[in-house]
mmCIF file of C-alpha atoms in Angstrom:
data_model
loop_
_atom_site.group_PDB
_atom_site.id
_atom_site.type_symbol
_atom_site.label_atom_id
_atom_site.label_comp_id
_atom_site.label_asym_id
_atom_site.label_seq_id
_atom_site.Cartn_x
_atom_site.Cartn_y
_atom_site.Cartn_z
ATOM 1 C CA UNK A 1 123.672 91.071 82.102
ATOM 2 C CA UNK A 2 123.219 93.350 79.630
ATOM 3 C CA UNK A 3 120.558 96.337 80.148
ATOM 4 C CA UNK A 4 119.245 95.867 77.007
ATOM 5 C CA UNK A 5 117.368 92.843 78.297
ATOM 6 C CA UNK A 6 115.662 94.513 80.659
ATOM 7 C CA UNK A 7 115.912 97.885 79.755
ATOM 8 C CA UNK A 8 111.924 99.302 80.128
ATOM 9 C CA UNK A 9 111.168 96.379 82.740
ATOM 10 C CA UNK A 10 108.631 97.595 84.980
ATOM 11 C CA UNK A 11 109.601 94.551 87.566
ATOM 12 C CA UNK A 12 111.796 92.334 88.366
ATOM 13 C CA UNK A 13 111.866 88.862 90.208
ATOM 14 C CA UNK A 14 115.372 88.116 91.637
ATOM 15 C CA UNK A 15 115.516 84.203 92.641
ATOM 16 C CA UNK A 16 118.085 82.246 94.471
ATOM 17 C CA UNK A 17 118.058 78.643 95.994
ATOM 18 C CA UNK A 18 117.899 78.472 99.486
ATOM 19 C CA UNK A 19 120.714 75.266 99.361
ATOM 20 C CA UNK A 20 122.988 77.533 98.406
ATOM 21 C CA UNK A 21 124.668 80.275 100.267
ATOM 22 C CA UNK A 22 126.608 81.290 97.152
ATOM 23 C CA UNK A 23 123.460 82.074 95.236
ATOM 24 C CA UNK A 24 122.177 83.973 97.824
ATOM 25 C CA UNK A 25 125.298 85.976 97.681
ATOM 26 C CA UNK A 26 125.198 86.519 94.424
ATOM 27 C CA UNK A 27 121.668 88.405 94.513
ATOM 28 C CA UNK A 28 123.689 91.586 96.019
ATOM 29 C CA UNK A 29 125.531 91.695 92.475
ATOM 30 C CA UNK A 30 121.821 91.506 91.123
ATOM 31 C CA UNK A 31 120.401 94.253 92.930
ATOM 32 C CA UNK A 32 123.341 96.786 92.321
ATOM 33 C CA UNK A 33 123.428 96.057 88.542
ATOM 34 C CA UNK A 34 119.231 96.602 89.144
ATOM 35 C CA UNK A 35 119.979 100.107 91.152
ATOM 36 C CA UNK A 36 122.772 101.436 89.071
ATOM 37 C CA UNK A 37 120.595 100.741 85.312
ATOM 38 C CA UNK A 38 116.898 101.093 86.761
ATOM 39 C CA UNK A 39 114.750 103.494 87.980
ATOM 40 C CA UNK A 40 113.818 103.602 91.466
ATOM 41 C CA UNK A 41 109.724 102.750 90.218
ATOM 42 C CA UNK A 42 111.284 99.185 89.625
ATOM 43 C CA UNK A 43 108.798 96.111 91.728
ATOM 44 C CA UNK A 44 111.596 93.858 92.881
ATOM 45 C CA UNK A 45 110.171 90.824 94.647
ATOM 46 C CA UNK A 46 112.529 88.438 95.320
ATOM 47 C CA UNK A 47 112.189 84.416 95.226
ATOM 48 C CA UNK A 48 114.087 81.834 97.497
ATOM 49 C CA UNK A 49 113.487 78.512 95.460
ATOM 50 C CA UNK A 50 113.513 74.976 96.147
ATOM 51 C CA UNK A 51 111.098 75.135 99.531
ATOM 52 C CA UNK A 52 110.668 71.821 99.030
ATOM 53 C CA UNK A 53 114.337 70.836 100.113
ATOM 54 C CA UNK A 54 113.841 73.285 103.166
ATOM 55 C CA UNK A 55 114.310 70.815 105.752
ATOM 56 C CA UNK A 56 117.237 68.668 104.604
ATOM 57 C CA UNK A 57 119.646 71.158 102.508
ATOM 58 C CA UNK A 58 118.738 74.315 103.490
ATOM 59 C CA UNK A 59 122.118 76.675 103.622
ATOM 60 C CA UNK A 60 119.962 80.317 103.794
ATOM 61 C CA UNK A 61 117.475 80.768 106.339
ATOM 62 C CA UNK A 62 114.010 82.961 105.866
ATOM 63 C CA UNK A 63 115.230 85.221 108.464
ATOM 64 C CA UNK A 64 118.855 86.211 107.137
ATOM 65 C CA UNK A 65 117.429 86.434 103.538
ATOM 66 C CA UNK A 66 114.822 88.685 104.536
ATOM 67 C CA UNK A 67 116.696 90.514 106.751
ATOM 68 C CA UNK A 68 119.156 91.541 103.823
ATOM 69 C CA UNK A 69 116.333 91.820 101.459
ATOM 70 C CA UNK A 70 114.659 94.883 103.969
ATOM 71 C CA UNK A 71 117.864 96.573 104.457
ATOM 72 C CA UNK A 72 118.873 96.438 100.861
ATOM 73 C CA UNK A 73 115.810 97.495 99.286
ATOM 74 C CA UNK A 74 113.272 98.310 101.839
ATOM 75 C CA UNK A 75 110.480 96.728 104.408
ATOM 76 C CA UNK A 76 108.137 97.273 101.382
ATOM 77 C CA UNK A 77 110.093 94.260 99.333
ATOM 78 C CA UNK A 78 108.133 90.937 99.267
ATOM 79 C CA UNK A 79 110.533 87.737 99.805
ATOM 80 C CA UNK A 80 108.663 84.508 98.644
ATOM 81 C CA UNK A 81 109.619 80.842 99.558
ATOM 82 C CA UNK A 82 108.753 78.750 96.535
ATOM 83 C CA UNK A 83 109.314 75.450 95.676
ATOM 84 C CA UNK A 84 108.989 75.381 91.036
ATOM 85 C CA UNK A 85 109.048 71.807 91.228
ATOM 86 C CA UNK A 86 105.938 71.458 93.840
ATOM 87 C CA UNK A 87 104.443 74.588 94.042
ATOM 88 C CA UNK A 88 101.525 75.041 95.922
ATOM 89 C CA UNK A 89 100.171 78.431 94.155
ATOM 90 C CA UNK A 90 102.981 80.619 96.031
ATOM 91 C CA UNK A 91 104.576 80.947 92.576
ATOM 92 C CA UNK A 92 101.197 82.226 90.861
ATOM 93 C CA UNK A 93 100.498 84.558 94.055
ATOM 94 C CA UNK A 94 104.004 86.298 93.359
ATOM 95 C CA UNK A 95 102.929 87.080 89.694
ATOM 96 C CA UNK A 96 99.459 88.342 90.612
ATOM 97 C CA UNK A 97 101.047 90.328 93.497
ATOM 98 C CA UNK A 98 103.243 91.869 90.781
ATOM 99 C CA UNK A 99 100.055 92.690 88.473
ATOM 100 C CA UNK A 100 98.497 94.611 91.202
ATOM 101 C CA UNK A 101 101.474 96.654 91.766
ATOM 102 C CA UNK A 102 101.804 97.762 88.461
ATOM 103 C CA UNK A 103 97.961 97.914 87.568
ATOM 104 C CA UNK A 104 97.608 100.539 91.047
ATOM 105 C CA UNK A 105 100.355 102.199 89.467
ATOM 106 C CA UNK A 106 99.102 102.883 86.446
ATOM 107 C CA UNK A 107 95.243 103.860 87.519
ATOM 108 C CA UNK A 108 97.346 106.997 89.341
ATOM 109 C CA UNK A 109 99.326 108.277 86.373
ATOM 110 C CA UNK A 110 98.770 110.743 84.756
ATOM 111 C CA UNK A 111 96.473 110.151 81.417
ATOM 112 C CA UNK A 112 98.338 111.327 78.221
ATOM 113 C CA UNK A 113 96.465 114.034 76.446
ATOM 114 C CA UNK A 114 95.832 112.955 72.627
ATOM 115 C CA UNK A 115 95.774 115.582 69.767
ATOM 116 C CA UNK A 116 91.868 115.858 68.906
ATOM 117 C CA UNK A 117 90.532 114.497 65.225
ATOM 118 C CA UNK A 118 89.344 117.360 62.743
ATOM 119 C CA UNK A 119 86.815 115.879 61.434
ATOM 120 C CA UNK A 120 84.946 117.549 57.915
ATOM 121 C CA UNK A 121 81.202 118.113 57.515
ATOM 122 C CA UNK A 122 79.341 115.607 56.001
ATOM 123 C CA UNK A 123 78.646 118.251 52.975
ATOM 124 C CA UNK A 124 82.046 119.486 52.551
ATOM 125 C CA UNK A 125 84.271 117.570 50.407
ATOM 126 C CA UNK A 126 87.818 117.308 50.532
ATOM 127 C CA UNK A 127 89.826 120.269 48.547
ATOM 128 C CA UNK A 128 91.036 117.891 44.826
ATOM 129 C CA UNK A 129 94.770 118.356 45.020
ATOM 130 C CA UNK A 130 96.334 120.650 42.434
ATOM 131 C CA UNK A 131 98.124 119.307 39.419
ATOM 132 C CA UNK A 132 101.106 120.546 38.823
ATOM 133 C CA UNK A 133 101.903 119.414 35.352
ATOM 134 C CA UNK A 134 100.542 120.043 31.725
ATOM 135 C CA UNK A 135 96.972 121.192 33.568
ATOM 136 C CA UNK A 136 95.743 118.296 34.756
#
């Protein structure tokens, strides 16, 4: 993908399907392109979708994903099981999560200092600007 698209991202949610191993391998091309463009301030919180087929197709299990997910970005990265076609609010909890991340971030930067307004006294009036042809 191109940076351009998420060039100035302040997160990013990384999803693969838990029936499939090969989209689970293809997060690690994901994360590099992530770490090699980005920032290390970047929230990555990654999604394993379709929950809801856990039990009958599942090719990636909790534990290997989230094993690879700690050692590849850190303990602090948040690996949600979801399930977009019944989700039961995990999907909404990832997006607030992200929110408070970024909102506690932001409370602790620094404030940028404006340039202060000049302002005239009421009595004063502004100097008429000077003509520059013919006198007038």
């Amino acid at each position: 993908m191109a940076p351009m698209y998420y060039r100035g991202a302040q997160a990013a949610l990384l999803v693969y399907d838990i029936t499939s191993q090969e989209s689970f391998e293809e997060l690690s091309s994901w994360i590099e392109e992530l770490k090699r463009n980005m920032t290390e301030e970047l929230v990555i919180i990654v999604a394993a979708n379709k929950s809801d087929l856990a039990q009958t197709r599942r090719e990636v299990s909790y534990d290997e994903a989230l094993k690879y997910i700690t050692r590849v970005l850190g303990p602090e990265t948040l690996l949600y099981e979801v399930s977009a076609k019944e989700d039961d609010g995990t999907i909404e909890d990832m997006f607030i999560h992200i929110a408070r991340i970024l909102v506690e971030r932001k409370q602790y930067l620094p404030s940028v200092k404006k340039k202060p307004t000049t302002y005239l006294p009421m009595d004063e009036e502004p100097s008429a600007p000077k003509s520059s042809c013919c006198g007038f």
